[in-house]
Coordinates of C-alpha atoms in Angstrom, one line a residue:
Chain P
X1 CA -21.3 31.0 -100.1
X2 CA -22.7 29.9 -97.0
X3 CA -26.6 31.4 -96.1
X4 CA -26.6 34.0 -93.5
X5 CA -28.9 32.6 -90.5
X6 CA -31.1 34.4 -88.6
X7 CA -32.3 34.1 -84.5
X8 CA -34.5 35.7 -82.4
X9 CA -32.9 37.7 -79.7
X10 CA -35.8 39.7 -78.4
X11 CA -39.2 39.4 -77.4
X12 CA -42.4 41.8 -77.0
X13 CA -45.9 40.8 -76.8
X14 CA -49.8 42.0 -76.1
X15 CA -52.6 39.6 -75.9
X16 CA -56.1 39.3 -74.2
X17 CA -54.1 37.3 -71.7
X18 CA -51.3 38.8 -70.8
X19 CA -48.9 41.8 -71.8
X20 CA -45.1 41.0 -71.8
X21 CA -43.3 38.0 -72.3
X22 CA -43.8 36.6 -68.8
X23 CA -47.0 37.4 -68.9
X24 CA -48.5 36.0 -71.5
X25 CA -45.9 32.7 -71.2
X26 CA -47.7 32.1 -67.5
X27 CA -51.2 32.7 -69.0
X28 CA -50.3 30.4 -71.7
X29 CA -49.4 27.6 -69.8
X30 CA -52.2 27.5 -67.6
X31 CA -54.3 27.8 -70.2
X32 CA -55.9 31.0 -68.9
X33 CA -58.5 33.0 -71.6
X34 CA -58.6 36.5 -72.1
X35 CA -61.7 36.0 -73.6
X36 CA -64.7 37.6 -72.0
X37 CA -68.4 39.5 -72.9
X38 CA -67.5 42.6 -75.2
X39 CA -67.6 45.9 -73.0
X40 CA -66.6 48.3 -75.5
X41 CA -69.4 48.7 -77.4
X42 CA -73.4 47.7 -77.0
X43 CA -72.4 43.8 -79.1
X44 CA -76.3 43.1 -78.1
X45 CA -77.4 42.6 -81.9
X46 CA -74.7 40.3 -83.1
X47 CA -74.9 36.4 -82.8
X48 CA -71.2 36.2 -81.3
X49 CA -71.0 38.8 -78.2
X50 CA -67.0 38.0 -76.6
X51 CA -63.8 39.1 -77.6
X52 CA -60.4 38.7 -76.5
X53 CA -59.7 42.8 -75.4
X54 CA -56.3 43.8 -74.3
X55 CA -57.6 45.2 -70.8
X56 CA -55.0 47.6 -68.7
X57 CA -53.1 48.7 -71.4
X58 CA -51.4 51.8 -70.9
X59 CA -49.9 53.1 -73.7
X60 CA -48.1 56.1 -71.7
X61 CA -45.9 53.3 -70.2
X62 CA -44.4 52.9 -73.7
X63 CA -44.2 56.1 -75.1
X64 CA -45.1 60.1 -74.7
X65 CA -48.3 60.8 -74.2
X66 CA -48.6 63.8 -77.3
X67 CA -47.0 60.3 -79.4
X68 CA -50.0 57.8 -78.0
X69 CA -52.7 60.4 -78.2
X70 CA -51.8 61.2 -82.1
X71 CA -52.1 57.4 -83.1
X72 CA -54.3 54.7 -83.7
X73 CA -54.5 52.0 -80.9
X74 CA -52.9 48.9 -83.4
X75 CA -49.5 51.9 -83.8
X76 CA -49.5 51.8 -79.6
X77 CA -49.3 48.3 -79.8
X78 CA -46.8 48.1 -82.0
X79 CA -44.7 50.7 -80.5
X80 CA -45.2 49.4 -76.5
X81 CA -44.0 45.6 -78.4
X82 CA -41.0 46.8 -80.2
X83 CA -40.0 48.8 -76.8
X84 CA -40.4 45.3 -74.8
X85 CA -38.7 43.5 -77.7
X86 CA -36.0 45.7 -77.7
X87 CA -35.6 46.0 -74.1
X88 CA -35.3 42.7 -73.7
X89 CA -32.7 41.7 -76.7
X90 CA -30.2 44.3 -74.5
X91 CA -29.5 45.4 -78.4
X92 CA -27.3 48.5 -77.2
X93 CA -28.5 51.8 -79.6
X94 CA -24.9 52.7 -80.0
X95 CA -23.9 49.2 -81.5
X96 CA -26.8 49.4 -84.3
X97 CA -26.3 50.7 -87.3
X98 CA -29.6 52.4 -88.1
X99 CA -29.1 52.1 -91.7
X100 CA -29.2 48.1 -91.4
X101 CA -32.0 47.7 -88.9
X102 CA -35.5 47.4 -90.6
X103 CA -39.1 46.9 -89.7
X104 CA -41.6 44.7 -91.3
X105 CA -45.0 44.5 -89.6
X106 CA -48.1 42.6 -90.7
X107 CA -51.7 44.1 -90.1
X108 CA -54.6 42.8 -91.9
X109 CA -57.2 45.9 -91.3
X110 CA -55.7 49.1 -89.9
X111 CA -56.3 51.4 -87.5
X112 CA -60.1 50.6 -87.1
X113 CA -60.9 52.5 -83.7
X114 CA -60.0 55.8 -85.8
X115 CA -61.8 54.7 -89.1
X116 CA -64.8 54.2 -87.4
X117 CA -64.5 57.4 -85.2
X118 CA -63.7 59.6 -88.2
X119 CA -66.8 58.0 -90.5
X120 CA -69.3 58.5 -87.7
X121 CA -68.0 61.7 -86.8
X122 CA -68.2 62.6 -91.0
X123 CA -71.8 61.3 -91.1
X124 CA -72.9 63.4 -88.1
X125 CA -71.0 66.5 -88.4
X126 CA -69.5 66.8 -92.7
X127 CA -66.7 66.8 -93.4
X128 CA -64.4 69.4 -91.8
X129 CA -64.7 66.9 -88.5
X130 CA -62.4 65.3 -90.6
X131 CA -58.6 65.3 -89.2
X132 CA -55.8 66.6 -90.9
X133 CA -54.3 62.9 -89.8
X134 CA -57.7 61.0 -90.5
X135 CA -55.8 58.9 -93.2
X136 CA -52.1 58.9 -91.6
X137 CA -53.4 57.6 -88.5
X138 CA -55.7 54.4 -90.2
X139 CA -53.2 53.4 -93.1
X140 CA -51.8 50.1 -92.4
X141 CA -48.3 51.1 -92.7
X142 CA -49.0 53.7 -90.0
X143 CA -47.4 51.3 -86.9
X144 CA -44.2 50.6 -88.8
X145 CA -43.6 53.7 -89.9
X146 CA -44.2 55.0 -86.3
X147 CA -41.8 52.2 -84.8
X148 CA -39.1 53.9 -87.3
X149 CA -39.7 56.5 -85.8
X150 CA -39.2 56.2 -82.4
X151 CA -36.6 53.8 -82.3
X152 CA -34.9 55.3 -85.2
X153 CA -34.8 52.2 -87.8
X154 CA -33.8 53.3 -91.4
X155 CA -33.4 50.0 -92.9
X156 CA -36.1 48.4 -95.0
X157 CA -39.4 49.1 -93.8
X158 CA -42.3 46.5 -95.1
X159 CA -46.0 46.3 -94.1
X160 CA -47.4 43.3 -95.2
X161 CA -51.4 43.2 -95.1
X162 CA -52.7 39.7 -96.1
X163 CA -55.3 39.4 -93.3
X164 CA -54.6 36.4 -90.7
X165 CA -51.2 35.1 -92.5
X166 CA -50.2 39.2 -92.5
X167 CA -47.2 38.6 -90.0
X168 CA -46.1 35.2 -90.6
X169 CA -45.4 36.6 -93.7
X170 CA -43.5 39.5 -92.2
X171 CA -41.5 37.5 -90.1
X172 CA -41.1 35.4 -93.3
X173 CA -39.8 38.1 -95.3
X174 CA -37.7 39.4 -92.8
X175 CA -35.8 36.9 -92.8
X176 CA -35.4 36.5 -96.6
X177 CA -34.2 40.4 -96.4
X178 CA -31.3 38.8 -93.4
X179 CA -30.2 36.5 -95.4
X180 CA -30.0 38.4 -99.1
X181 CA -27.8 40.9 -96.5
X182 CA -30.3 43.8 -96.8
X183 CA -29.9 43.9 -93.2
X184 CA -28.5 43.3 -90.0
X185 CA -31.7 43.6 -87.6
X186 CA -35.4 43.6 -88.4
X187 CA -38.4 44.0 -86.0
X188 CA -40.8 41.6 -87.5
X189 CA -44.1 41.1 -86.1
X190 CA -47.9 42.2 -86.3
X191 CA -50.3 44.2 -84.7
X192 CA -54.0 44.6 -84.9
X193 CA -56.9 45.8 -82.9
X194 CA -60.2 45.4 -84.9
X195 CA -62.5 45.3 -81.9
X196 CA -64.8 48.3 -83.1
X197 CA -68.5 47.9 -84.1
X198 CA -68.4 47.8 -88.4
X199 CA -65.6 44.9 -88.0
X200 CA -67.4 42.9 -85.6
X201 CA -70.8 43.6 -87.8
X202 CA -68.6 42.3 -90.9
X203 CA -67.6 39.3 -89.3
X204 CA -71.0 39.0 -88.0
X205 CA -72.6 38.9 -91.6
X206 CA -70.2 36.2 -92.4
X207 CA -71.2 33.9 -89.8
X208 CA -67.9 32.8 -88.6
X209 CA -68.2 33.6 -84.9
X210 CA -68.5 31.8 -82.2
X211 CA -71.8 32.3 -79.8
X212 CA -69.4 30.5 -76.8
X213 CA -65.7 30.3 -77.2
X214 CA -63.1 29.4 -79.2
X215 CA -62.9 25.3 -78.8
X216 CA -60.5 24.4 -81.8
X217 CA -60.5 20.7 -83.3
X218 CA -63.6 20.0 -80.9
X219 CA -66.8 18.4 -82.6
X220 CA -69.0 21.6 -81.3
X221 CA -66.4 24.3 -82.2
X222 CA -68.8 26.9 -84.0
X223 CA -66.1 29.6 -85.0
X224 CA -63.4 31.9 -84.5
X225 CA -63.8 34.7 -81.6
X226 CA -62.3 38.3 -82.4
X227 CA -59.3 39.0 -80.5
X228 CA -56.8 41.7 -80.8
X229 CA -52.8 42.5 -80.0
X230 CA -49.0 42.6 -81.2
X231 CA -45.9 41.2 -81.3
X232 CA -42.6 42.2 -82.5
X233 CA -39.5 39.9 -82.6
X234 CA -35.9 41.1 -82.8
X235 CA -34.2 39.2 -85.5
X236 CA -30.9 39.2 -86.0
X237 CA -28.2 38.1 -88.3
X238 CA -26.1 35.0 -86.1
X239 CA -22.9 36.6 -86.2
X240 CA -23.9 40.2 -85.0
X241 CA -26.0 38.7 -82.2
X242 CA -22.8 36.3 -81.3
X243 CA -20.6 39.2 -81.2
X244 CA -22.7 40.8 -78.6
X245 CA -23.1 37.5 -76.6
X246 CA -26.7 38.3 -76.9
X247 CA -29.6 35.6 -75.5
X248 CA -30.9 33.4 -78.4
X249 CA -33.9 32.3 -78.1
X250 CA -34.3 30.0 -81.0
X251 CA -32.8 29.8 -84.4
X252 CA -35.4 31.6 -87.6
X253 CA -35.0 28.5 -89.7
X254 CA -37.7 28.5 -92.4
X255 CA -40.4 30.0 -94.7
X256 CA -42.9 28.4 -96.8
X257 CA -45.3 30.8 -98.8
X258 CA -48.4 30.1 -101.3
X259 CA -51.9 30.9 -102.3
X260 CA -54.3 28.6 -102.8
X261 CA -55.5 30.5 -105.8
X262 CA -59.3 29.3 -104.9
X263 CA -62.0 30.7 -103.1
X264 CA -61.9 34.0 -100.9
X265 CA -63.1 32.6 -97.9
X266 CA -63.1 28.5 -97.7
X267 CA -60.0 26.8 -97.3
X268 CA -59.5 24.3 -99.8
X269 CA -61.1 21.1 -98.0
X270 CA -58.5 18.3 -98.7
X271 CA -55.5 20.6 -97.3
X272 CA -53.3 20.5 -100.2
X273 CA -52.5 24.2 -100.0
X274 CA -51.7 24.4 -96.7
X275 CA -50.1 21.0 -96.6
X276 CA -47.4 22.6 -99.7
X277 CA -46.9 25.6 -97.0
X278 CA -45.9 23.5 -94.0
X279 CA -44.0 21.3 -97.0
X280 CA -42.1 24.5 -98.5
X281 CA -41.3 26.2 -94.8
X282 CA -39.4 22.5 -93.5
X283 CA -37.8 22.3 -97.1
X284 CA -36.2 26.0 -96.5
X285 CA -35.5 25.1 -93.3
X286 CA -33.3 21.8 -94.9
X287 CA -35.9 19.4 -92.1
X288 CA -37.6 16.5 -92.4
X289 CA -41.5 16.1 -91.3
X290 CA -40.0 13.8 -88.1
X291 CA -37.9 16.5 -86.9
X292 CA -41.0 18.8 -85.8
X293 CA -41.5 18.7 -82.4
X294 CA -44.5 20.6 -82.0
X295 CA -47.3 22.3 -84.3
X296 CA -48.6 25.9 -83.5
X297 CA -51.7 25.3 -85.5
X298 CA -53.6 28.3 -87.2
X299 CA -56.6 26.4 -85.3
X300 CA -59.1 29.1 -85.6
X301 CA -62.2 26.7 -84.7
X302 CA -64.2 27.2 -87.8
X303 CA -65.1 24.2 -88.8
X304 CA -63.6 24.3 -92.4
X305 CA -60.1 25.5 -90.9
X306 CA -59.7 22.7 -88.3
X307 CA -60.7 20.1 -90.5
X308 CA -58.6 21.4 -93.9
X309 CA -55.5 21.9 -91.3
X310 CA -56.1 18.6 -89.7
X311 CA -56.2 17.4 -93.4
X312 CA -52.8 19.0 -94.5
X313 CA -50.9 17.9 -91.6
X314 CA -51.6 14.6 -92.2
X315 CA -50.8 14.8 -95.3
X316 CA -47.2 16.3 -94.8
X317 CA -46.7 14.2 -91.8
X318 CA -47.9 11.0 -92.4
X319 CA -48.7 8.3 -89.5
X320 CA -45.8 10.7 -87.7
X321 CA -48.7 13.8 -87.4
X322 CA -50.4 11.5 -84.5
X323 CA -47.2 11.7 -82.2
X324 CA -46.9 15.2 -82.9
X325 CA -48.9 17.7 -80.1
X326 CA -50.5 20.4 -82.4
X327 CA -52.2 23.1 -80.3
X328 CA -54.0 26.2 -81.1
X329 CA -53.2 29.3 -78.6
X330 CA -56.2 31.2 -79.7
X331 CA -58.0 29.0 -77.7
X332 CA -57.2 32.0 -74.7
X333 CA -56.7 34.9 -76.9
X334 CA -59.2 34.8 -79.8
X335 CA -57.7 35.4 -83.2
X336 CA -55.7 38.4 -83.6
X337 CA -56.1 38.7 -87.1
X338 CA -53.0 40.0 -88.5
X339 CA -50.4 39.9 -85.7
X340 CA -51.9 36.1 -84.9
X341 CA -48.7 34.6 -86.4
X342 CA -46.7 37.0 -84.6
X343 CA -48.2 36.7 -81.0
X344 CA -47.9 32.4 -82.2
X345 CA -44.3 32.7 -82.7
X346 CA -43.1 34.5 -79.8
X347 CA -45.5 31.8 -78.1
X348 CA -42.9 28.8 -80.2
X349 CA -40.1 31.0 -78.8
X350 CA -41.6 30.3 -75.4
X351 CA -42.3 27.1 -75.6
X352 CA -38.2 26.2 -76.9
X353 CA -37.2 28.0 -74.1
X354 CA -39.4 26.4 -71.7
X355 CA -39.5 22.9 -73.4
X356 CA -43.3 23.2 -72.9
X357 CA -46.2 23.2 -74.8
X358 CA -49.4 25.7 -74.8
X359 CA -52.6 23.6 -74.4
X360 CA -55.6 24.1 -76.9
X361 CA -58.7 25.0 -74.1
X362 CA -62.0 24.7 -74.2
X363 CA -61.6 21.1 -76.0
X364 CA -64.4 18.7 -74.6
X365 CA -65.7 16.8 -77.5
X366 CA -63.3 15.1 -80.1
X367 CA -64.0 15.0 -84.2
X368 CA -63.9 12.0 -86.1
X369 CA -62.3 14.5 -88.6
X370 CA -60.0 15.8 -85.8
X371 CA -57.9 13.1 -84.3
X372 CA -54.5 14.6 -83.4
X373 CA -53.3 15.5 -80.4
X374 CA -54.3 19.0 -79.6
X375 CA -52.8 18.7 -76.2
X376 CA -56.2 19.4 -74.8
X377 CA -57.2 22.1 -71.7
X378 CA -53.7 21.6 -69.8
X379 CA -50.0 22.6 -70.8
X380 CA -47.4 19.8 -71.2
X381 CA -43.9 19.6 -70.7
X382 CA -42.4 18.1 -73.6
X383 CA -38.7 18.3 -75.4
X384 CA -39.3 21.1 -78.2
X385 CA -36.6 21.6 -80.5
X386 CA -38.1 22.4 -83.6
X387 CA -41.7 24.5 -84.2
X388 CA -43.5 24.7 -87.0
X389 CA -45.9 27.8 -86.7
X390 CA -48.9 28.1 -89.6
X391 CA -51.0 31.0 -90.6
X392 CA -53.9 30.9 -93.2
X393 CA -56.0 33.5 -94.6
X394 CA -59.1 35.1 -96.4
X395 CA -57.6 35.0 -100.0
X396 CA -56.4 31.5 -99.6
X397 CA -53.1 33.3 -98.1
X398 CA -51.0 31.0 -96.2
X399 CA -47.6 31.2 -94.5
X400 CA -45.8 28.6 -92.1
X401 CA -42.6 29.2 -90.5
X402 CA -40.3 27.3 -88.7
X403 CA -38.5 28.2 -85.7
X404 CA -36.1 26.0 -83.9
X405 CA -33.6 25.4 -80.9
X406 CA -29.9 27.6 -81.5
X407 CA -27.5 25.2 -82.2
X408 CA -24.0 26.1 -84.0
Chain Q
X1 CA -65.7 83.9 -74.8
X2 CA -62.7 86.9 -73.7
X3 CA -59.6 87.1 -74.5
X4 CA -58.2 85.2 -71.9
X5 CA -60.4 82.3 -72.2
X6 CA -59.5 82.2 -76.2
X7 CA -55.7 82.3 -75.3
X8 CA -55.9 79.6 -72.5
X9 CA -57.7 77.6 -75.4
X10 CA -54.9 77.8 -77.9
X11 CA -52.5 77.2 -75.4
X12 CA -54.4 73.7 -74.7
X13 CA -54.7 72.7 -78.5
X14 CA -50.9 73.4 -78.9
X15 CA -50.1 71.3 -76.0
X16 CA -52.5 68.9 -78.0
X17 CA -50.3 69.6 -81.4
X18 CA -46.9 69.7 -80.2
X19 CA -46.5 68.8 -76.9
X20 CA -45.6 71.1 -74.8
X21 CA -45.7 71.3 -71.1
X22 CA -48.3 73.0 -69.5
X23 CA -48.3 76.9 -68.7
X24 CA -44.9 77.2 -71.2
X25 CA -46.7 78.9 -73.9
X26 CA -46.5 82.5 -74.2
X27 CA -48.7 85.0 -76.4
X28 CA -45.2 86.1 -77.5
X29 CA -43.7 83.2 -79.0
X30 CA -43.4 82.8 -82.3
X31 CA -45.7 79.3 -84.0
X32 CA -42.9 78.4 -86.8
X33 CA -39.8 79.5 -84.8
X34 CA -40.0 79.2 -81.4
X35 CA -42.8 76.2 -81.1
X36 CA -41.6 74.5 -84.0
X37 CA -45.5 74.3 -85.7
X38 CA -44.4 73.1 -89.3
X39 CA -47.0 72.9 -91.6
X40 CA -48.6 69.5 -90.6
X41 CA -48.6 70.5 -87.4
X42 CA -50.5 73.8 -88.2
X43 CA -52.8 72.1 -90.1
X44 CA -54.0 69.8 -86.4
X45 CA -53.4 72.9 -84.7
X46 CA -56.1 74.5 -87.1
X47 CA -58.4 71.6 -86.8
X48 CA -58.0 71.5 -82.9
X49 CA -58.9 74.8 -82.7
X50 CA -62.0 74.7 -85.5
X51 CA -63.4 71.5 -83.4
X52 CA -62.8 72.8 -80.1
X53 CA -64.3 76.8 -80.7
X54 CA -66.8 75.4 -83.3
X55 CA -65.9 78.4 -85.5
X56 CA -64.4 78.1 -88.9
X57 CA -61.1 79.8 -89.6
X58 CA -60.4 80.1 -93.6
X59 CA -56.8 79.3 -94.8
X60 CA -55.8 82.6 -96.3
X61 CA -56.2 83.6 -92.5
X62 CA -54.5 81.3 -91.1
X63 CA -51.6 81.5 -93.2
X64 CA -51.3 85.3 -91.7
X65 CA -50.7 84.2 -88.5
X66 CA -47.1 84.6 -87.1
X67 CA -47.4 84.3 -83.1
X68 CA -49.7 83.0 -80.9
X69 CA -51.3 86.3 -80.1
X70 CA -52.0 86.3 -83.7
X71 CA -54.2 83.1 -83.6
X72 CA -55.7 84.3 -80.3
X73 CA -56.8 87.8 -81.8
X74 CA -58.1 86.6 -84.7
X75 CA -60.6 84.4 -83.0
X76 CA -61.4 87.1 -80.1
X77 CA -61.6 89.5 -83.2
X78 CA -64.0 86.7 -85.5
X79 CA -66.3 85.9 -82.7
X80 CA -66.5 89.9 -82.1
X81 CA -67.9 89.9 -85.3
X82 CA -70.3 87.2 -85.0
X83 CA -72.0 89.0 -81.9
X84 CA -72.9 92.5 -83.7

């Protein structure tokens, strides 16, 4: 029997620069940074002190109020993305059946800006300041069971929480559940906003913050800064989106999923983990290394990432991975944590539809032990067919999907 | 705080609860029936209240009350009480 395919026919996006597709697209290939000092709390003690915020988000634009005020920040997101998303794929309600539209999301934390609220307020006052929502409003699953919700999706319903691979792996699985027929339409996608104090003190202890900005694949890159965001795709079985002469923008093509089995924190140096992801995702995908037109790198400008990634395309790609432009978009936003691989893809959408490619920023000096090309500080038009977007994680997690140009 | 002020404040934390329109809720209306308060909902409405009057309102009591004069008289009635 032949495979069901799959292809994205709706958009939806937050980021540090720029909310909605257009947005974010113009932001991206400008290379303008929402990165800027933190504002939202006193970030004085900490070694790194910028973030990439969502500024001007107004969550009543999305949704009733009574809905936005009950509701972690990270479920606002992911409610104002799929509202975008599906606004955008023109998906009528009447021609959905809600029993075959699903929604997996990927978030790596939860709702953090209520955590902390509702632990401070504990500390200070017991515990009868404790809401009667406290947990409902901080679990993980809370934004895709909220998207159900609203737009009335009683399909599958996944939340996927492996920290910075979280939605790659959503969008991953969602695609599996298309093609084993579970169903017809999924939101796939990932939101997170961990911009409160304790996470930033976490990531603070670790050490892997920068102090200036995110400069992947440059010698002086000294670490990933803290972003936040969403992004919800509307994927869709060919055949239903065909009968409704609905806008494609690129075909789902390919998963490839593995743990390095290692270390918590440290990539495995010599790539080989991450060079099996990309390996497994163009093997699902039935591509060859050649056929990749560009790499959305998970370039989070640690030194240990850039160099292991760096590593593992090489590895897959051969003497081919130095005419490939691999660039890393949280150059402008920071590192969204787990809705990075979402906010990445809709950003390989972009670049299909636009045949252009986002530049890495902030790239001054090169690495001996990063010598591709990172299409550095300025966007490039460039034929892009085929994508290949990669997400690795705390926990050795990684997840690399492939997105491509519809053809029949 | 008088009675008026203690019913303009439950009106606010149900508008918080279920969201309802300003100046729609009546001392008459009934919490399950007519505002739909289900028993998540009552639960918020219970903490909004608690957080908002900074008075504790034990469950047994809560469970008593029918209308939203109920909620309103108990309160008037408990913070009576905590005067004398």
């Amino acid at each position: 029997m032949k495979q069901r395919r799959v292809v994205i026919t709706g958009l939806g996006v937050i980021a540090a620069n720029g909310i909605g597709k257009k947005a974010f697209w113009d932001a991206n290939c400008n290379g303008v940074s929402g990165v800027g000092p933190i504002k939202a709390f006193d970030a004085s003690c900490f070694r790194s002190k910028i973030a990439g915020y969502v500024n001007n988000f107004e969550p009543s634009k999305y949704m009733e109020e009574v809905t936005a005020s009950k509701i972690d920040r990270f479920s606002q997101f992911a409610i104002a993305c799929t509202k975008m998303a599906l606004d955008d794929s023109r998906l009528p309600s009447s021609s959905k059946d809600p029993y075959r539209v699903g929604v997996f999301l990927g978030s790596g934390l939860g709702g953090m800006f209520f955590y902390e609220k509702q632990i401070l307020a504990m500390q200070e006052f017991g515990h009868s300041k404790t809401h009667p929502a406290s947990l409902l409003r901080v679990m993980p699953s809370a934004p895709s069971a909220h998207v159900s919700m609203e737009f009335n999706c009683k399909g599958p319903n996944l939340t996927i929480s492996t920290a910075c691979s979280s939605s790659n792996h959503a969008i991953g699985q969602a695609l599996e559940r298309i093609r084993q027929n579970k169903a017809d339409v999924i939101f796939a996608g990932g939101t997170e906003s961990p911009l409160v104090f304790y996470t930033f003190a976490g990531f603070d202890a670790l050490r892997v913050m920068s102090t200036q900005a995110c400069r992947p694949f440059d010698r002086e890159r000294d670490g990933f800064v803290m972003g936040e965001g969403a992004a919800i795709l509307v994927l869709e079985e060919l055949g239903h989106a065909l009968e409704r002469k609905a806008k494609i923008y690129a075909e789902l093509s390919g998963y490839g999923a593995s743990c390095a089995a290692g270390h918590m924190v440290m990539p495995e140096p010599k790539g080989k983990d991450a060079a099996r992801t990309m390996a497994l995702a163009l093997k699902d995908a039935c591509l060859k290394p050649q056929d990749v037109d560009y790499i959305n790198a998970h370039g989070t400008a640690t030194q240990a990432n850039d160099k292991a990634e760096t590593k593992a395309i090489k590895e897959v790609f051969g003497k081919n991975a130095y005419k490939i432009p691999v660039s890393s978009t949280k150059s402008m936003i920071g590192h969204a944590m787990g809705a990075a691989g979402a906010i990445e893809a809709v950003a390989s959408c972009l670049a299909i539809e636009h045949n252009v490619i986002p530049p890495t920023i902030n790239y001054h000096t090169p690495d001996p032990d990063c010598d591709l090309d990172y299409v550095p500080n300025k966007g490039r038009k460039h034929q892009v067919d085929v994508v290949l977007s990669n997400a690795f994680a705390f926990g050795g997690n990684n997840a690399s999907v492939i997105l491509k140009r519809y053809e029949r | 705080m008088n009675f008026d002020e203690i019913e303009k404040q439950v009106a606010k934390s149900l508008e918080n609860v279920i969201g309802v329109k300003k100046g729609n809720i009546k001392l008459e209306q009934r919490l399950r029936e007519d505002l739909g308060v289900d028993s998540f909902s009552s639960l918020e409405l219970l903490f909004e209240l608690e957080d908002s009057l900074g008075i504790k309102i034990p469950d047994a009591e809560a469970k008593k009350m029918a209308t939203v004069r109920d909620v309103a008289a108990y309160i008037h009635n408990a913070c009576a009480a905590e005067k004398r």
